[in-house]
mmCIF file with all atom_site columns, N, CA and C in Angstrom:
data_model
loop_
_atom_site.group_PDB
_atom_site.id
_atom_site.type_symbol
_atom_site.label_atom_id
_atom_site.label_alt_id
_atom_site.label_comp_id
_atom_site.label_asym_id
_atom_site.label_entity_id
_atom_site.label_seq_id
_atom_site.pdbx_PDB_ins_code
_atom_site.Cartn_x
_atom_site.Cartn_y
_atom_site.Cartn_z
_atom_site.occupancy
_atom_site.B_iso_or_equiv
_atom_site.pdbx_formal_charge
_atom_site.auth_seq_id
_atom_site.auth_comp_id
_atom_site.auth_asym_id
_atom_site.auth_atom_id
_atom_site.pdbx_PDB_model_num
ATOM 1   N N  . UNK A 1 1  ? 93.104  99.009  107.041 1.00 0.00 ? 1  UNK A N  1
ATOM 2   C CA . UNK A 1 1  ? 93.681  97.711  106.767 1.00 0.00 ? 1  UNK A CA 1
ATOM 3   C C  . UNK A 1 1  ? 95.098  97.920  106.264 1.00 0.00 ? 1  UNK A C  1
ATOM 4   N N  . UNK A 1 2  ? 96.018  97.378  106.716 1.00 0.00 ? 2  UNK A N  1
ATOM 5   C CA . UNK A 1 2  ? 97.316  96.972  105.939 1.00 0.00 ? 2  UNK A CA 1
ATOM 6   C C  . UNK A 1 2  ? 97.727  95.673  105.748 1.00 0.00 ? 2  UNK A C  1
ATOM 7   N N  . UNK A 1 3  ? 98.340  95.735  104.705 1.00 0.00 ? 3  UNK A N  1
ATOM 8   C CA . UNK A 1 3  ? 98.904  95.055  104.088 1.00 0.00 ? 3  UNK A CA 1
ATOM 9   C C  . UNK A 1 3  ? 100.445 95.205  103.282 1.00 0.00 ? 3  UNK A C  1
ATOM 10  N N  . UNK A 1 4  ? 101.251 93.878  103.173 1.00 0.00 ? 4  UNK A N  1
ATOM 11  C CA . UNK A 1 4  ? 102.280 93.807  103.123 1.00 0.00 ? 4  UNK A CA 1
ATOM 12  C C  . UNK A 1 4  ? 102.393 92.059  102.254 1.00 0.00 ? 4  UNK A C  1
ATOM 13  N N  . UNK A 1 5  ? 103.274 93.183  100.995 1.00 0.00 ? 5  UNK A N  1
ATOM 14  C CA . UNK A 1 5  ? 103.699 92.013  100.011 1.00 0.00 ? 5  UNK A CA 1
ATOM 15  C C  . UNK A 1 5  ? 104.801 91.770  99.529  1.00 0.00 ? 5  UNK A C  1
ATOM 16  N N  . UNK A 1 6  ? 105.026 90.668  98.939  1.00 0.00 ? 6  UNK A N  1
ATOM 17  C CA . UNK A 1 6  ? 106.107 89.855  98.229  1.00 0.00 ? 6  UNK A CA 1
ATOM 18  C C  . UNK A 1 6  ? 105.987 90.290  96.905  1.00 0.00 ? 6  UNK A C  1
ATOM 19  N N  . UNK A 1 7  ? 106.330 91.032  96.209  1.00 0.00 ? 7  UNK A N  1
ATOM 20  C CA . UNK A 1 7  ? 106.430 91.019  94.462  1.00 0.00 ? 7  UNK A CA 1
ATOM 21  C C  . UNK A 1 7  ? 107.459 90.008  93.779  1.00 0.00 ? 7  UNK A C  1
ATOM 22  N N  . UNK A 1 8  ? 106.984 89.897  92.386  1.00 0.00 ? 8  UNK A N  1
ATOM 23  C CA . UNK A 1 8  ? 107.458 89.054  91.267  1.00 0.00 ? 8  UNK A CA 1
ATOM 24  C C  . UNK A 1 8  ? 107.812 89.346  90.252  1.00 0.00 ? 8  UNK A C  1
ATOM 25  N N  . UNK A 1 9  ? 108.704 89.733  89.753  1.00 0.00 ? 9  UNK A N  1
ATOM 26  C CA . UNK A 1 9  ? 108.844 90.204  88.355  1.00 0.00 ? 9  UNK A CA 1
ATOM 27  C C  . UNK A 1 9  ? 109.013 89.124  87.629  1.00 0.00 ? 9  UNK A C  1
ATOM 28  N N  . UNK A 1 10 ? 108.386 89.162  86.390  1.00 0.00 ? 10 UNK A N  1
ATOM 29  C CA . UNK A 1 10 ? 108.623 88.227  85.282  1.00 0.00 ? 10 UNK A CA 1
ATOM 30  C C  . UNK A 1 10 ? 109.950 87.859  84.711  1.00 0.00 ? 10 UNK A C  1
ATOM 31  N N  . UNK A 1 11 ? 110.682 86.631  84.385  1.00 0.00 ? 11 UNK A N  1
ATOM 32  C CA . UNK A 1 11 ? 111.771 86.169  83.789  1.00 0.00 ? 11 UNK A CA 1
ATOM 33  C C  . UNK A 1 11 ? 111.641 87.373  83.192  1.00 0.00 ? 11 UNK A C  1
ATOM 34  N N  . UNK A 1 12 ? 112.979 87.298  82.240  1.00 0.00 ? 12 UNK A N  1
ATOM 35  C CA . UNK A 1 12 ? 113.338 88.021  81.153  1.00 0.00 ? 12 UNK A CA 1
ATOM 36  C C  . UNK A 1 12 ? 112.781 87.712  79.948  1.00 0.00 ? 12 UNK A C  1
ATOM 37  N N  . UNK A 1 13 ? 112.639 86.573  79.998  1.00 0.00 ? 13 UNK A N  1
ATOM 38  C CA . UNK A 1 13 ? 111.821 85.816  78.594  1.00 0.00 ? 13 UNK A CA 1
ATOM 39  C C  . UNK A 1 13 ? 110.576 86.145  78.480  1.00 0.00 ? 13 UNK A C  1
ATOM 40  N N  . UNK A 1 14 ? 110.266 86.679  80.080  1.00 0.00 ? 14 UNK A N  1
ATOM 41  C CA . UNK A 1 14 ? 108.451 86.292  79.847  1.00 0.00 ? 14 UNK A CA 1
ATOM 42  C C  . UNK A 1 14 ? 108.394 88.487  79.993  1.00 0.00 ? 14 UNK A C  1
ATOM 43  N N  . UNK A 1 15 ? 109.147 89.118  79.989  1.00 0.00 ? 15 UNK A N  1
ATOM 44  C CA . UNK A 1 15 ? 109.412 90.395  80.185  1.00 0.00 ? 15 UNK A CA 1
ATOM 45  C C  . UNK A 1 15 ? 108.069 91.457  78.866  1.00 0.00 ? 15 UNK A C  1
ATOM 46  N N  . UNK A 1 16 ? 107.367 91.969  80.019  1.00 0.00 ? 16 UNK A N  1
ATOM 47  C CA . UNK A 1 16 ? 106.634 92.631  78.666  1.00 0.00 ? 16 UNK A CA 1
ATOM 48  C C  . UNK A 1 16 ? 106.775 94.521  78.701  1.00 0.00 ? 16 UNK A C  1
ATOM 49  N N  . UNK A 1 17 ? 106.676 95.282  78.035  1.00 0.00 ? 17 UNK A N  1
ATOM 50  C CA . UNK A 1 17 ? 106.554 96.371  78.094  1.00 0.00 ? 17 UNK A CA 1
ATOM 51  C C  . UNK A 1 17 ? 104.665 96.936  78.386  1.00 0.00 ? 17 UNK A C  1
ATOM 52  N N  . UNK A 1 18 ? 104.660 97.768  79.488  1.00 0.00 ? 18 UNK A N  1
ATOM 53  C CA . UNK A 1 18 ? 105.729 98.224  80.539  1.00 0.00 ? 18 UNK A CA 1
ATOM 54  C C  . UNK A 1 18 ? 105.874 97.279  81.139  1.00 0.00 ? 18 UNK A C  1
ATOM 55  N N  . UNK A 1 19 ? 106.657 97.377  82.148  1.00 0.00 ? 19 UNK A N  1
ATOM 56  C CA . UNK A 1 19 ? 106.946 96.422  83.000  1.00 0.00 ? 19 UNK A CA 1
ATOM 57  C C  . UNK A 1 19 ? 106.263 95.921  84.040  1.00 0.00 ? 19 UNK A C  1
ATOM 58  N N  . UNK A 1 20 ? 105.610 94.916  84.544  1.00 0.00 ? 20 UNK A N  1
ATOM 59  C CA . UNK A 1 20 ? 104.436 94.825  85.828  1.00 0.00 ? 20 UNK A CA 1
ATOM 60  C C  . UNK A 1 20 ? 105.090 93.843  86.399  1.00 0.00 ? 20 UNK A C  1
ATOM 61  N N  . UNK A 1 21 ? 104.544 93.309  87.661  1.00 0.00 ? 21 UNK A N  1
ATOM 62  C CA . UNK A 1 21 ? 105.064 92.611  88.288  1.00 0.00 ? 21 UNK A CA 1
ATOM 63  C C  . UNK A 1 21 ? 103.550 91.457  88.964  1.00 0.00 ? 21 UNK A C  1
ATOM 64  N N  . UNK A 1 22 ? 103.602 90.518  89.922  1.00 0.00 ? 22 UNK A N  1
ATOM 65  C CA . UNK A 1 22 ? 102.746 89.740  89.867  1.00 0.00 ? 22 UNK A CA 1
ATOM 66  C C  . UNK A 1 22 ? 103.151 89.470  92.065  1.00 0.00 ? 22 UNK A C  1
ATOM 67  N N  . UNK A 1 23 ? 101.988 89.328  92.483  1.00 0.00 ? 23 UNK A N  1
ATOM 68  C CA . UNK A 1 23 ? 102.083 89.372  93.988  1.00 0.00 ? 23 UNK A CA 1
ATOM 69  C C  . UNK A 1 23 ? 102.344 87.340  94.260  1.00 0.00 ? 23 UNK A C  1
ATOM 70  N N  . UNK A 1 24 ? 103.429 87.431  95.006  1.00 0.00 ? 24 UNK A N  1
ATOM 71  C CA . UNK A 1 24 ? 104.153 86.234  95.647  1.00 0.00 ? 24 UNK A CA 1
ATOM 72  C C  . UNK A 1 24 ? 103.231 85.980  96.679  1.00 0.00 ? 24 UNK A C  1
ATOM 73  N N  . UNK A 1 25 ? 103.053 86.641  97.720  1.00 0.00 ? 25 UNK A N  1
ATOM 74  C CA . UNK A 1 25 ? 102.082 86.480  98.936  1.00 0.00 ? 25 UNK A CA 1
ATOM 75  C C  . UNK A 1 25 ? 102.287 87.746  99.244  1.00 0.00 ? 25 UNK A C  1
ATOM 76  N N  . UNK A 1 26 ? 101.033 87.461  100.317 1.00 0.00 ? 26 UNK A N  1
ATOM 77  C CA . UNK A 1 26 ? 100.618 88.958  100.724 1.00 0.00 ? 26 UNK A CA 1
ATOM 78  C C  . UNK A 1 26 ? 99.796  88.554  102.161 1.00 0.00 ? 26 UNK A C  1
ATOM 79  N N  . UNK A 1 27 ? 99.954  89.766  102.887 1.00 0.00 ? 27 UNK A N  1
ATOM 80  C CA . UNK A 1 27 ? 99.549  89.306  104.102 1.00 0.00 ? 27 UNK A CA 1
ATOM 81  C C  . UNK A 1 27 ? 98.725  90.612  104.700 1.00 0.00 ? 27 UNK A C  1
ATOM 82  N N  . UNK A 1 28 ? 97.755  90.454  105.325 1.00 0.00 ? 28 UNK A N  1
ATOM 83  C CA . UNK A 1 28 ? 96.938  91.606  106.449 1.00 0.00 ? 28 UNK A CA 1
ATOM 84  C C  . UNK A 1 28 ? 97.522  91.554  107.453 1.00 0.00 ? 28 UNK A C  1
ATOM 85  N N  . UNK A 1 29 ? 97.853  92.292  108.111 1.00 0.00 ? 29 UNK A N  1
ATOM 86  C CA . UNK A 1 29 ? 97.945  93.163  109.368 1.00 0.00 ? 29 UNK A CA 1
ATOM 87  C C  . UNK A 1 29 ? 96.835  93.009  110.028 1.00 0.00 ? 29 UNK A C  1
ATOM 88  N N  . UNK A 1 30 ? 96.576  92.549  111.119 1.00 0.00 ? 30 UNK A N  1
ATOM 89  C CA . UNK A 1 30 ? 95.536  92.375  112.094 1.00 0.00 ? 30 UNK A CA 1
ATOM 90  C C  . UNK A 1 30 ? 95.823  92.729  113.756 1.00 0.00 ? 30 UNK A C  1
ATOM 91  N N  . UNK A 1 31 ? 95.775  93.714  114.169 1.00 0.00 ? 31 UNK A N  1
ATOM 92  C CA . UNK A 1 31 ? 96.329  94.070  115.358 1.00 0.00 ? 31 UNK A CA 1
ATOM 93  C C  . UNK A 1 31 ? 98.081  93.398  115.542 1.00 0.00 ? 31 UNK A C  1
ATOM 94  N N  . UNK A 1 32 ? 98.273  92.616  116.268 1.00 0.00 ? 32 UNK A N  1
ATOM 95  C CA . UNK A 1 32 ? 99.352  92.313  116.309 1.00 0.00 ? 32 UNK A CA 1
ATOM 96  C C  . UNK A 1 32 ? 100.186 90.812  115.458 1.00 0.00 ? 32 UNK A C  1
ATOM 97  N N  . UNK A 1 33 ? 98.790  90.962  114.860 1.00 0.00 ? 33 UNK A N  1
ATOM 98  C CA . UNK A 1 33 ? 99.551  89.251  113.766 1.00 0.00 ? 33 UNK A CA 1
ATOM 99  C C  . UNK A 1 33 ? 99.227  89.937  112.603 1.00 0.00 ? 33 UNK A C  1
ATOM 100 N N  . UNK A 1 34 ? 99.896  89.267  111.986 1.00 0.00 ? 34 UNK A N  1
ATOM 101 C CA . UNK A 1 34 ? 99.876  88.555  109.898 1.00 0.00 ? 34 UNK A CA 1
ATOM 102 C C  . UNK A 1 34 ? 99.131  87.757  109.682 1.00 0.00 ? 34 UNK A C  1
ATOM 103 N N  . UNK A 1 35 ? 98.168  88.021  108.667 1.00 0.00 ? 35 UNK A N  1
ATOM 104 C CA . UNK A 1 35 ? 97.724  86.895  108.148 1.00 0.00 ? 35 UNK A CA 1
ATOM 105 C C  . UNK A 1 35 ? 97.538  86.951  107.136 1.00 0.00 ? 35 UNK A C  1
ATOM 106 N N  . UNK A 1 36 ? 98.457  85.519  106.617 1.00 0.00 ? 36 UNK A N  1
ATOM 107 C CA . UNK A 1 36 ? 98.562  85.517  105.062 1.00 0.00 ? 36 UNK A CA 1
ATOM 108 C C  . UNK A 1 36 ? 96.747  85.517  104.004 1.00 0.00 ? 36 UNK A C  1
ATOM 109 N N  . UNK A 1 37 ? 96.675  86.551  103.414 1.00 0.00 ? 37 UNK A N  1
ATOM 110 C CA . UNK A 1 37 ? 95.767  85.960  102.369 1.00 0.00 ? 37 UNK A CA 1
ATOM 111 C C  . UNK A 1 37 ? 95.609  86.360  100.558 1.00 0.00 ? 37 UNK A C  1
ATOM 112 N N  . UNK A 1 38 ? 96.922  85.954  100.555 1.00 0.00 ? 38 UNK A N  1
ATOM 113 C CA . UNK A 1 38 ? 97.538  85.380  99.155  1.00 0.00 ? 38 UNK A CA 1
ATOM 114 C C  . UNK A 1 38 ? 96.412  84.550  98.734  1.00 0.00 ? 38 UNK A C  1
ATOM 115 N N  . UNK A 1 39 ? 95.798  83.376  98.977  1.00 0.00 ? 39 UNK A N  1
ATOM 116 C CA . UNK A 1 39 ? 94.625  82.815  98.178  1.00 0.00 ? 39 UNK A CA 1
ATOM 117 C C  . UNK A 1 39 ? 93.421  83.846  97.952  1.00 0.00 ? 39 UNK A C  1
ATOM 118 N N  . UNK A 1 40 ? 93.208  85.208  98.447  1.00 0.00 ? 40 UNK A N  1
ATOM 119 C CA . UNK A 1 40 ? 92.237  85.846  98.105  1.00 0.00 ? 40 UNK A CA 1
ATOM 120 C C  . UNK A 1 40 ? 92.196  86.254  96.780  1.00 0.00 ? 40 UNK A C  1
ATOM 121 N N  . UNK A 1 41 ? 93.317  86.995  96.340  1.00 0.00 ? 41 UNK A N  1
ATOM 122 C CA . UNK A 1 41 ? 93.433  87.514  95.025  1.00 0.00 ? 41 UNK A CA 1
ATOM 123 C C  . UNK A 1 41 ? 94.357  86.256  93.478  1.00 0.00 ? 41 UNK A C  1
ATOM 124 N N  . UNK A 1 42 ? 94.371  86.448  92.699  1.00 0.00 ? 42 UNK A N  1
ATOM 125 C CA . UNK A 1 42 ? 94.310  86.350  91.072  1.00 0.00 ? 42 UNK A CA 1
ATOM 126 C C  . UNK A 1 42 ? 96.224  86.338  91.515  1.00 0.00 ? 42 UNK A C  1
ATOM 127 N N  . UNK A 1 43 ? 97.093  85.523  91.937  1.00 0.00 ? 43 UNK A N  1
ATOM 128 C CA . UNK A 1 43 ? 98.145  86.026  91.742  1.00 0.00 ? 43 UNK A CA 1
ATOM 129 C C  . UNK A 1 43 ? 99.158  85.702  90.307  1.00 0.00 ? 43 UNK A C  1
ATOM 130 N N  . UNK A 1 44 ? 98.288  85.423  89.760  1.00 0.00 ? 44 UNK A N  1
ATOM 131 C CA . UNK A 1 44 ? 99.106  85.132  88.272  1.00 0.00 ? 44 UNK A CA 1
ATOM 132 C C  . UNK A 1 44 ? 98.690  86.511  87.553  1.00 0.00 ? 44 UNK A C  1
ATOM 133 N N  . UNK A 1 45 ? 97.722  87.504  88.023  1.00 0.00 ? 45 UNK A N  1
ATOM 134 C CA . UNK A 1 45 ? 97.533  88.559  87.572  1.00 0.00 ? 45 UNK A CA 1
ATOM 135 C C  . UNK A 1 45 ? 98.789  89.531  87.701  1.00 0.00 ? 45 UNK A C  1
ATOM 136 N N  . UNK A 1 46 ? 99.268  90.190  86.331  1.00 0.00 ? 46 UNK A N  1
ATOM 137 C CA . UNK A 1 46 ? 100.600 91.083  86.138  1.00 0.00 ? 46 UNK A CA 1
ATOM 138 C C  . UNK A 1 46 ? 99.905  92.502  86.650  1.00 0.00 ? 46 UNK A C  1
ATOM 139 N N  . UNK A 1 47 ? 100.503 93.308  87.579  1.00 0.00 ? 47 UNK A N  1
ATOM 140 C CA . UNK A 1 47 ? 100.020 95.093  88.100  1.00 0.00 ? 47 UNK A CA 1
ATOM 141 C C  . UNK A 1 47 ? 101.099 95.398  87.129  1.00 0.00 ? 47 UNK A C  1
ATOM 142 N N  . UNK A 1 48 ? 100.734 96.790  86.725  1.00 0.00 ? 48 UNK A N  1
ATOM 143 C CA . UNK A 1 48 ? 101.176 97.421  86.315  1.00 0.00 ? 48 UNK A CA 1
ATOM 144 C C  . UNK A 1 48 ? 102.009 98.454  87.548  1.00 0.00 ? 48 UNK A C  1
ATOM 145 N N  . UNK A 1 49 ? 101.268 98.345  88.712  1.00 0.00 ? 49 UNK A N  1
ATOM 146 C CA . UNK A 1 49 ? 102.029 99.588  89.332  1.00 0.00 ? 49 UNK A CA 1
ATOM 147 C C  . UNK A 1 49 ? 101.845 98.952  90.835  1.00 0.00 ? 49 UNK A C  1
ATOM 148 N N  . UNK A 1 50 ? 101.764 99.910  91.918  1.00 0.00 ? 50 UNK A N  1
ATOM 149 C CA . UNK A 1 50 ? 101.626 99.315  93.196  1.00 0.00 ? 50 UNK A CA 1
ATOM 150 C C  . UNK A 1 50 ? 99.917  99.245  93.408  1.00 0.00 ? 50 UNK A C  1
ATOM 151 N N  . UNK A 1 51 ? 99.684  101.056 93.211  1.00 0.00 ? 51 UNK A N  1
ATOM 152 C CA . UNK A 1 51 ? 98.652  101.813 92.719  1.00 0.00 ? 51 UNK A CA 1
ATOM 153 C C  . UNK A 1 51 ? 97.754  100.583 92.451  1.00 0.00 ? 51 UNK A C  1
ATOM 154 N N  . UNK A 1 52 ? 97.812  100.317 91.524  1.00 0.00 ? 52 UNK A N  1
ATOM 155 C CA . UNK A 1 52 ? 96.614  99.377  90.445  1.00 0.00 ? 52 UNK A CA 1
ATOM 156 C C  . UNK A 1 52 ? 96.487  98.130  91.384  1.00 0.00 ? 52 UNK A C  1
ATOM 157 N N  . UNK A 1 53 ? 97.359  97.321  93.010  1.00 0.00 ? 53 UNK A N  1
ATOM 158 C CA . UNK A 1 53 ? 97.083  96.198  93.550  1.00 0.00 ? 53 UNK A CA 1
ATOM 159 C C  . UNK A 1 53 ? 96.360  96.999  94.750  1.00 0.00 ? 53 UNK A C  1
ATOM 160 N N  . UNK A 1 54 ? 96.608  98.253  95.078  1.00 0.00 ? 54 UNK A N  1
ATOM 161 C CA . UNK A 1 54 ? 95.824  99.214  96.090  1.00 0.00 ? 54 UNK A CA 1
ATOM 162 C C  . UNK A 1 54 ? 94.346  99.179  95.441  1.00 0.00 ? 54 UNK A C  1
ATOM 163 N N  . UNK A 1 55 ? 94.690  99.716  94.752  1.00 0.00 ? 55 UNK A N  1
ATOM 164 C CA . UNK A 1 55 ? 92.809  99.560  94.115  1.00 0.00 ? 55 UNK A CA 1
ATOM 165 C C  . UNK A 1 55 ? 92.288  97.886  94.396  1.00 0.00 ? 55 UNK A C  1
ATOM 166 N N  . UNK A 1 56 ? 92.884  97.101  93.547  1.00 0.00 ? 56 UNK A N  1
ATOM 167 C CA . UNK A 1 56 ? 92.483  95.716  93.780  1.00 0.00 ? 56 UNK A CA 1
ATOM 168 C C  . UNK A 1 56 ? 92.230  95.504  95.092  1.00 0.00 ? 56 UNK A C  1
ATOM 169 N N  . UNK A 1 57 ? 92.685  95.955  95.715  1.00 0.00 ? 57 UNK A N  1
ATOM 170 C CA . UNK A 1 57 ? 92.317  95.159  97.667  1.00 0.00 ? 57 UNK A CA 1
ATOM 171 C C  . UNK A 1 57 ? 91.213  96.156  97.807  1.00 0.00 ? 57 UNK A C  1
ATOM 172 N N  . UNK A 1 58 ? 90.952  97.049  97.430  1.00 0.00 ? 58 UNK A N  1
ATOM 173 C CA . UNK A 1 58 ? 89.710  97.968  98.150  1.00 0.00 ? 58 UNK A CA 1
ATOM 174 C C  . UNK A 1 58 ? 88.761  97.361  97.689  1.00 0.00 ? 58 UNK A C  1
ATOM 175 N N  . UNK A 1 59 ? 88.975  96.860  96.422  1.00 0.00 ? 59 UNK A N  1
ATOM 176 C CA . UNK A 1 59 ? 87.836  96.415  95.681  1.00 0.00 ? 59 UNK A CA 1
ATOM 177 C C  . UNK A 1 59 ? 86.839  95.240  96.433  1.00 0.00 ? 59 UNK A C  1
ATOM 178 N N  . UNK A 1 60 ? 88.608  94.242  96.615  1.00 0.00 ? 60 UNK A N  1
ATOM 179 C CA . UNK A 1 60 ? 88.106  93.068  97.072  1.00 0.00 ? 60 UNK A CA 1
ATOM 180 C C  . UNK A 1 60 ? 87.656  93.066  98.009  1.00 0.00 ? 60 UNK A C  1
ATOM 181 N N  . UNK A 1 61 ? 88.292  93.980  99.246  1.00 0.00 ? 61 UNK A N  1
ATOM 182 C CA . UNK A 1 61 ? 87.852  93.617  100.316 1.00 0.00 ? 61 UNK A CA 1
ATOM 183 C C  . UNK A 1 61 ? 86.813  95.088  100.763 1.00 0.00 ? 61 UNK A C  1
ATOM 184 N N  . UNK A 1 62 ? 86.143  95.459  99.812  1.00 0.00 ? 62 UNK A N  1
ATOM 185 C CA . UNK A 1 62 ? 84.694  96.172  99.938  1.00 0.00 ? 62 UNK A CA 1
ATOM 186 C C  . UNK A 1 62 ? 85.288  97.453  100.811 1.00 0.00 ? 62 UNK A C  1
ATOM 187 N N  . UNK A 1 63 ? 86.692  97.980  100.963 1.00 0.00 ? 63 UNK A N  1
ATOM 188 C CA . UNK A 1 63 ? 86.921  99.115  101.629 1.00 0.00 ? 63 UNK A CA 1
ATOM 189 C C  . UNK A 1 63 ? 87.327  100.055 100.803 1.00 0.00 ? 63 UNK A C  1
ATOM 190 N N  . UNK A 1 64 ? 86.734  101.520 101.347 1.00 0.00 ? 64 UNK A N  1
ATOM 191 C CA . UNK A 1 64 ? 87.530  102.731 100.420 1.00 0.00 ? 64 UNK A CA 1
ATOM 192 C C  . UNK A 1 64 ? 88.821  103.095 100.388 1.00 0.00 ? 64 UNK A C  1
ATOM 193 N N  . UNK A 1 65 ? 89.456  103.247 99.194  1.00 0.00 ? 65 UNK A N  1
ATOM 194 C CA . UNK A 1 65 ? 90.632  103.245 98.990  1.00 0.00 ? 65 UNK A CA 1
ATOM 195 C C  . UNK A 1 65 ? 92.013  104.108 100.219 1.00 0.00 ? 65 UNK A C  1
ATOM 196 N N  . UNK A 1 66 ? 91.052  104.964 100.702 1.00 0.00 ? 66 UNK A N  1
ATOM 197 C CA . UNK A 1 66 ? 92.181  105.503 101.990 1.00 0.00 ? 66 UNK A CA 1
ATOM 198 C C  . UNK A 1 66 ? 92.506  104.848 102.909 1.00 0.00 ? 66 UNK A C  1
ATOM 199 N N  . UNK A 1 67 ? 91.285  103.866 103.448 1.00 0.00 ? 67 UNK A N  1
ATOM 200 C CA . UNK A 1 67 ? 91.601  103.363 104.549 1.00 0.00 ? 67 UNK A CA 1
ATOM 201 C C  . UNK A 1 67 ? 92.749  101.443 104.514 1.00 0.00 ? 67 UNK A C  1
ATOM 202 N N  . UNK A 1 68 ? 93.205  101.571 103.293 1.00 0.00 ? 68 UNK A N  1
ATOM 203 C CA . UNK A 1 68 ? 94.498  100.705 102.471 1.00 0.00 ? 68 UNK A CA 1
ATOM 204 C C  . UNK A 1 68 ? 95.716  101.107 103.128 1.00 0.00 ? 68 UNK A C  1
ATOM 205 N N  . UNK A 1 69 ? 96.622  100.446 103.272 1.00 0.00 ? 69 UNK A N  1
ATOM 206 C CA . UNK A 1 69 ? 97.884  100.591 103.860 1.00 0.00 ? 69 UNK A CA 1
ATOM 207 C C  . UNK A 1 69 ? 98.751  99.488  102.991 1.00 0.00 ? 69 UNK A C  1
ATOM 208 N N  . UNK A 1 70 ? 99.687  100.132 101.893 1.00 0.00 ? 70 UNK A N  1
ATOM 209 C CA . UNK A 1 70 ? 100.742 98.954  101.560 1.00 0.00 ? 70 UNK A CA 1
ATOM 210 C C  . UNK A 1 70 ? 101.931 98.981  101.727 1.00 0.00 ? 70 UNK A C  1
ATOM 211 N N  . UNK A 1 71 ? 102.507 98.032  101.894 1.00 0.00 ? 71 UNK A N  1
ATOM 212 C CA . UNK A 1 71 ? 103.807 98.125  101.881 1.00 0.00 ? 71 UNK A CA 1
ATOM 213 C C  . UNK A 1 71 ? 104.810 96.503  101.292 1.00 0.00 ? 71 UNK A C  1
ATOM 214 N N  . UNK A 1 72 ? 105.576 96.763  100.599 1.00 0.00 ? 72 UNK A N  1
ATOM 215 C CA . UNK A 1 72 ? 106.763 96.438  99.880  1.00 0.00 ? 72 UNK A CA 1
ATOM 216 C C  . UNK A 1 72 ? 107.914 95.488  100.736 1.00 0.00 ? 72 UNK A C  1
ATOM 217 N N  . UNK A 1 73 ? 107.825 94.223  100.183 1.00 0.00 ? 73 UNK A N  1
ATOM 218 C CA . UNK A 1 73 ? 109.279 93.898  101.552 1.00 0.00 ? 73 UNK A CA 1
ATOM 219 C C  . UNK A 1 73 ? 109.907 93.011  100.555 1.00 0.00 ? 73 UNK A C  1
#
């Protein structure tokens, strides 16, 4: 599975140590389309890393963590 997301960093006001960030949308890779599924996951939830939203999708979507693909845009 891949996938490909939008990140969020928090205002400055709302800025916590360390620093995490929060997923905008996010989309699967499905042979030759996108499909958004941003309503699957918690996106008011802050990651700490990329790592820690890789885990989250294996979780969610019941696959082992290798077969994950992310990427950053």
């Amino acid at each position: 599975m891949h996938f490909t997301f939008i990140s969020q960093s928090p205002s400055p006001a709302q800025a916590i140590e360390p620093p995490t960030f929060q997923v905008r949308q996010i989309w699967q890779q499905v042979e030759d389309e996108s499909r958004e599924v941003s309503h699957l996951i918690d996106r008011t939830y802050r990651y700490h890393s990329v790592r820690e939203l890789h885990w989250h999708l294996a979780d969610r979507f019941s696959r082992p963590i290798h077969s994950l693909a992310l990427r950053q845009v």
